[in-house]
Amino acid sequence: MIITEPVHTSPLTSARQQLAKCIDILGIDPGVHERLAYPDRVVQVNSPVRMDNGSTKMFSGYRVQHNNALGPYKGGLRFHPSVDIDEVTALAMLMSWKCSLVGLPYGGAKGGITVDPRQISVSELERLTRRFTADMILIFDPQKDIPAPDVNTSPREMAWIMDTWSVNKGYAAPGVVTGKPIAIGGSLGRFEATGRGVITMTDELLRFKGRQMVGTTMAIQGFGNVGSTAAMLGHQQGAKIVAVSDVFGGIYNPAGIDIPAAMLYSKANGSLAGFPDAETISNEDLLLLKVDVLVPAALEAVITDQNADRIKADFVVEGANGPITPAADAILEKKGIIVVPDILANAGGVVVSYFEWVQGMSQLFWSEEEVNDRLRRIMTRSFSQVANLVTTRDLSFRMAAYSIGVGRIAEALKVRGLYP
Ligand code: NAD
């Protein structure tokens, strides 16, 4: 009997499968594998919130600290109905590999609240964010664990977290979060950093394959921080963005979408739906378009064994974390589709979060050009390290990236030893 993977593979199962594959390649000690397969700490809080109608409602929130062999825990906070310990743990593991891969002195963490922010008012959201922060007061810390934005969180939420933590501690602590507004110590270039990194990696891959950005066709799923910035920068650099989408669906124009107009439209209307000069396309069909580059930049597990054999892009650049399940990854590899993995493709965000943290610590702020230039150098260096392994060891981009990320943490664990 052929056992096929269920459509909804747990994100943690996927993350552990990828880790096991990499451990095999590297021949890493089973004790280290055991340590890396589990997070260091899992924290759940249940935060009571006074709702606008006077009632009280409980919301579950999480912080998972995966591994801090290389430095303080670092990772985003997600506000979404699907947030649970399993998902947050998987994302925390990815953060460990990502920080290590691009050479940051951070460990991996992730957090979130199980909530659909669109179903509550802004004042309820603020009270929830502040209460969650107070409940995590012993966990978040500029020296220990530094959150950042992720799905449905933005500089606004980071400002509430920074303020709540600072008020409770009795001093202003800008270093407790990154992705803050510029007015309270945010870094220039942070907002666009992840999408900028996605486009830098797309450009590097195209060059690696002897191609170029100008005229490249792209489809991008997700039009939030990552997707809309990638669309804008890709458009500015001469790519033809033929399709973009948000949670409500997508728009498609084979002649190329006017991205600046789509940005304005989405801001004014809260969604891309109804954008003129484009046909409607579903999120599922967007993934199947015949384009040069497909960028999934919304949620995880959108490319599975159920649709992988129908993907027609030459390249997939993972803007989102974990958009491709391991079974789908194997199918894409067999089809010769090159995938730039999340831990490389979307690392730009955490790189500039690190710059923000460093600037805050030293109270010395950099120009946007300096931020973007340093980001580009780190991203291109990381790409060439990965591409080098792809060529010399005949690995997929994912396994090459994992080998570097996981390998450095394994080395750090080895030299630090096991206490006691
Ligand atoms: P965001 O909240 O700004 O945007 C998410 C986008 O996805 C929105 O356009 C939303 O409408 C769309 N979306 C939500 N559910 C969808 C669905 N079911 N189908 C299609 N589209 C859907 O979030 P973001 O910060 O852009 O994050 C997107 C992805 O990138 C996530 O996987 C996140 O973990 C990853 N990421 C973000 C950053 C960052 O700096 N923000 C860094 C690294 C990785």
Short mmCIF file of N, CA and C in Angstrom, two decimals, residues 120-201:
data_model
loop_
_atom_site.label_atom_id
_atom_site.label_comp_id
_atom_site.label_asym_id
_atom_site.label_seq_id
_atom_site.Cartn_x
_atom_site.Cartn_y
_atom_site.Cartn_z
N ILE A 120 -12.06 41.77 16.19
CA ILE A 120 -12.14 42.57 17.42
C ILE A 120 -11.79 44.02 17.08
N SER A 121 -12.16 44.93 17.99
CA SER A 121 -11.91 46.35 17.69
C SER A 121 -10.44 46.68 17.96
N VAL A 122 -10.01 47.85 17.47
CA VAL A 122 -8.61 48.25 17.69
C VAL A 122 -8.33 48.42 19.18
N SER A 123 -9.29 48.96 19.94
CA SER A 123 -9.02 49.14 21.38
C SER A 123 -8.97 47.78 22.08
N GLU A 124 -9.78 46.83 21.65
CA GLU A 124 -9.68 45.47 22.22
C GLU A 124 -8.32 44.85 21.87
N LEU A 125 -7.90 45.07 20.63
CA LEU A 125 -6.60 44.54 20.19
C LEU A 125 -5.46 45.14 21.01
N GLU A 126 -5.57 46.44 21.30
CA GLU A 126 -4.52 47.08 22.09
C GLU A 126 -4.49 46.52 23.51
N ARG A 127 -5.68 46.37 24.11
CA ARG A 127 -5.71 45.81 25.48
C ARG A 127 -5.18 44.38 25.50
N LEU A 128 -5.52 43.61 24.45
CA LEU A 128 -5.03 42.23 24.37
C LEU A 128 -3.50 42.21 24.24
N THR A 129 -2.96 43.04 23.34
CA THR A 129 -1.51 43.05 23.11
C THR A 129 -0.78 43.46 24.39
N ARG A 130 -1.33 44.46 25.08
CA ARG A 130 -0.68 44.94 26.31
C ARG A 130 -0.77 43.91 27.43
N ARG A 131 -1.92 43.25 27.56
CA ARG A 131 -2.06 42.25 28.63
C ARG A 131 -1.15 41.04 28.36
N PHE A 132 -1.11 40.63 27.07
CA PHE A 132 -0.23 39.52 26.67
C PHE A 132 1.23 39.88 27.01
N THR A 133 1.63 41.12 26.73
CA THR A 133 3.00 41.56 27.03
C THR A 133 3.26 41.50 28.53
N ALA A 134 2.29 41.98 29.32
CA ALA A 134 2.46 41.95 30.78
C ALA A 134 2.57 40.50 31.26
N ASP A 135 1.79 39.61 30.66
CA ASP A 135 1.85 38.20 31.05
C ASP A 135 3.18 37.55 30.62
N MET A 136 3.85 38.15 29.64
CA MET A 136 5.14 37.63 29.15
C MET A 136 6.31 38.47 29.68
N ILE A 137 6.07 39.25 30.74
CA ILE A 137 7.08 40.22 31.18
C ILE A 137 8.41 39.55 31.55
N LEU A 138 8.33 38.33 32.06
CA LEU A 138 9.57 37.64 32.45
C LEU A 138 10.23 36.93 31.27
N ILE A 139 9.52 36.84 30.17
CA ILE A 139 10.03 36.10 29.02
C ILE A 139 10.72 37.04 28.03
N PHE A 140 10.01 38.13 27.66
CA PHE A 140 10.61 39.10 26.73
C PHE A 140 11.68 39.89 27.46
N ASP A 141 12.77 40.19 26.78
CA ASP A 141 13.86 40.95 27.41
C ASP A 141 14.90 41.24 26.33
N PRO A 142 15.42 42.48 26.31
CA PRO A 142 16.40 42.82 25.26
C PRO A 142 17.62 41.88 25.26
N GLN A 143 17.95 41.28 26.41
CA GLN A 143 19.11 40.38 26.47
C GLN A 143 18.73 38.92 26.28
N LYS A 144 17.42 38.63 26.37
CA LYS A 144 17.03 37.22 26.38
C LYS A 144 16.14 36.80 25.21
N ASP A 145 15.15 37.60 24.91
CA ASP A 145 14.16 37.18 23.90
C ASP A 145 13.48 38.41 23.33
N ILE A 146 13.67 38.63 22.03
CA ILE A 146 13.26 39.88 21.39
C ILE A 146 12.24 39.60 20.28
N PRO A 147 10.94 39.91 20.51
CA PRO A 147 9.93 39.70 19.46
C PRO A 147 10.03 40.72 18.33
N ALA A 148 9.26 40.45 17.28
CA ALA A 148 9.23 41.30 16.08
C ALA A 148 7.88 41.07 15.38
N PRO A 149 7.56 41.83 14.34
CA PRO A 149 6.28 41.61 13.65
C PRO A 149 6.25 40.31 12.84
N ASP A 150 5.07 39.77 12.69
CA ASP A 150 4.84 38.63 11.79
C ASP A 150 3.43 38.81 11.24
N VAL A 151 2.75 37.73 10.90
CA VAL A 151 1.43 37.86 10.28
C VAL A 151 0.49 38.65 11.21
N ASN A 152 -0.14 39.67 10.66
CA ASN A 152 -1.12 40.51 11.37
C ASN A 152 -0.54 41.30 12.54
N THR A 153 0.75 41.45 12.60
CA THR A 153 1.33 42.39 13.59
C THR A 153 2.25 43.34 12.83
N SER A 154 2.38 44.54 13.34
CA SER A 154 3.05 45.60 12.59
C SER A 154 3.75 46.52 13.58
N PRO A 155 4.38 47.60 13.11
CA PRO A 155 5.02 48.54 14.05
C PRO A 155 4.07 49.02 15.15
N ARG A 156 2.79 49.14 14.84
CA ARG A 156 1.83 49.59 15.87
C ARG A 156 1.82 48.64 17.08
N GLU A 157 1.74 47.35 16.83
CA GLU A 157 1.72 46.38 17.93
C GLU A 157 3.07 46.36 18.66
N MET A 158 4.17 46.55 17.88
CA MET A 158 5.50 46.55 18.51
C MET A 158 5.62 47.75 19.46
N ALA A 159 5.01 48.89 19.09
CA ALA A 159 5.05 50.07 19.95
C ALA A 159 4.28 49.80 21.24
N TRP A 160 3.12 49.13 21.16
CA TRP A 160 2.35 48.81 22.36
C TRP A 160 3.16 47.88 23.28
N ILE A 161 3.86 46.93 22.66
CA ILE A 161 4.66 45.98 23.46
C ILE A 161 5.81 46.72 24.15
N MET A 162 6.51 47.54 23.37
CA MET A 162 7.65 48.30 23.93
C MET A 162 7.17 49.19 25.08
N ASP A 163 6.03 49.86 24.89
CA ASP A 163 5.52 50.76 25.92
C ASP A 163 5.11 49.99 27.17
N THR A 164 4.38 48.90 27.00
CA THR A 164 3.90 48.13 28.16
C THR A 164 5.07 47.57 28.95
N TRP A 165 6.04 47.01 28.24
CA TRP A 165 7.21 46.41 28.92
C TRP A 165 7.98 47.51 29.66
N SER A 166 8.18 48.67 29.00
CA SER A 166 8.95 49.76 29.59
C SER A 166 8.24 50.32 30.83
N VAL A 167 6.91 50.52 30.74
CA VAL A 167 6.16 51.07 31.87
C VAL A 167 6.29 50.14 33.08
N ASN A 168 6.20 48.85 32.83
CA ASN A 168 6.29 47.89 33.94
C ASN A 168 7.69 47.79 34.53
N LYS A 169 8.71 48.03 33.71
CA LYS A 169 10.09 47.94 34.20
C LYS A 169 10.57 49.27 34.78
N GLY A 170 9.92 50.36 34.40
CA GLY A 170 10.33 51.66 34.94
C GLY A 170 11.39 52.38 34.14
N TYR A 171 11.69 51.91 32.95
CA TYR A 171 12.64 52.62 32.07
C TYR A 171 12.29 52.31 30.63
N ALA A 172 12.69 53.21 29.73
CA ALA A 172 12.39 52.97 28.31
C ALA A 172 13.31 51.89 27.77
N ALA A 173 12.73 50.84 27.19
CA ALA A 173 13.53 49.71 26.71
C ALA A 173 13.26 49.46 25.24
N PRO A 174 13.83 50.30 24.36
CA PRO A 174 13.56 50.11 22.93
C PRO A 174 14.02 48.74 22.43
N GLY A 175 15.05 48.16 23.07
CA GLY A 175 15.63 46.90 22.59
C GLY A 175 14.77 45.68 22.84
N VAL A 176 13.61 45.86 23.50
CA VAL A 176 12.80 44.68 23.81
C VAL A 176 12.03 44.14 22.61
N VAL A 177 11.82 44.97 21.60
CA VAL A 177 11.23 44.48 20.35
C VAL A 177 11.94 45.15 19.17
N THR A 178 11.83 44.52 18.01
CA THR A 178 12.29 45.17 16.77
C THR A 178 11.08 45.31 15.84
N GLY A 179 11.27 46.07 14.77
CA GLY A 179 10.15 46.36 13.90
C GLY A 179 9.28 47.46 14.48
N LYS A 180 9.91 48.29 15.35
CA LYS A 180 9.19 49.40 16.00
C LYS A 180 9.04 50.57 15.03
N PRO A 181 8.13 51.51 15.34
CA PRO A 181 8.10 52.75 14.56
C PRO A 181 9.44 53.50 14.74
N ILE A 182 9.80 54.26 13.71
CA ILE A 182 11.07 55.00 13.74
C ILE A 182 11.12 55.93 14.96
N ALA A 183 9.99 56.52 15.35
CA ALA A 183 9.94 57.51 16.43
C ALA A 183 10.42 56.96 17.77
N ILE A 184 10.39 55.64 17.95
CA ILE A 184 10.83 55.08 19.23
C ILE A 184 12.02 54.11 19.06
N GLY A 185 12.82 54.38 18.03
CA GLY A 185 14.05 53.58 17.89
C GLY A 185 13.99 52.51 16.83
N GLY A 186 12.97 52.57 15.97
CA GLY A 186 12.93 51.62 14.85
C GLY A 186 14.04 51.95 13.85
N SER A 187 14.35 50.97 13.00
CA SER A 187 15.40 51.20 12.02
C SER A 187 14.80 51.59 10.68
N LEU A 188 15.43 52.55 10.04
CA LEU A 188 15.07 52.84 8.65
C LEU A 188 15.26 51.54 7.87
N GLY A 189 14.36 51.28 6.94
CA GLY A 189 14.52 50.10 6.08
C GLY A 189 13.98 48.82 6.68
N ARG A 190 13.57 48.81 7.97
CA ARG A 190 13.11 47.55 8.57
C ARG A 190 11.79 47.09 7.95
N PHE A 191 10.89 48.05 7.71
CA PHE A 191 9.56 47.68 7.23
C PHE A 191 9.66 46.92 5.90
N GLU A 192 10.56 47.37 5.03
CA GLU A 192 10.66 46.76 3.70
C GLU A 192 11.66 45.61 3.65
N ALA A 193 12.36 45.35 4.78
CA ALA A 193 13.55 44.48 4.73
C ALA A 193 13.27 43.07 4.24
N THR A 194 12.14 42.47 4.66
CA THR A 194 11.91 41.08 4.27
C THR A 194 11.63 40.99 2.77
N GLY A 195 10.74 41.86 2.29
CA GLY A 195 10.45 41.87 0.86
C GLY A 195 11.68 42.23 0.04
N ARG A 196 12.50 43.14 0.57
CA ARG A 196 13.73 43.52 -0.14
C ARG A 196 14.65 42.31 -0.26
N GLY A 197 14.76 41.56 0.85
CA GLY A 197 15.59 40.35 0.83
C GLY A 197 15.06 39.32 -0.15
N VAL A 198 13.73 39.18 -0.23
CA VAL A 198 13.12 38.23 -1.17
C VAL A 198 13.53 38.58 -2.60
N ILE A 199 13.49 39.87 -2.91
CA ILE A 199 13.83 40.28 -4.28
C ILE A 199 15.35 40.16 -4.52
N THR A 200 16.14 40.45 -3.51
CA THR A 200 17.60 40.25 -3.67
C THR A 200 17.90 38.78 -3.96
N MET A 201 17.22 37.88 -3.24
CA MET A 201 17.46 36.45 -3.45
C MET A 201 16.95 35.99 -4.82
#
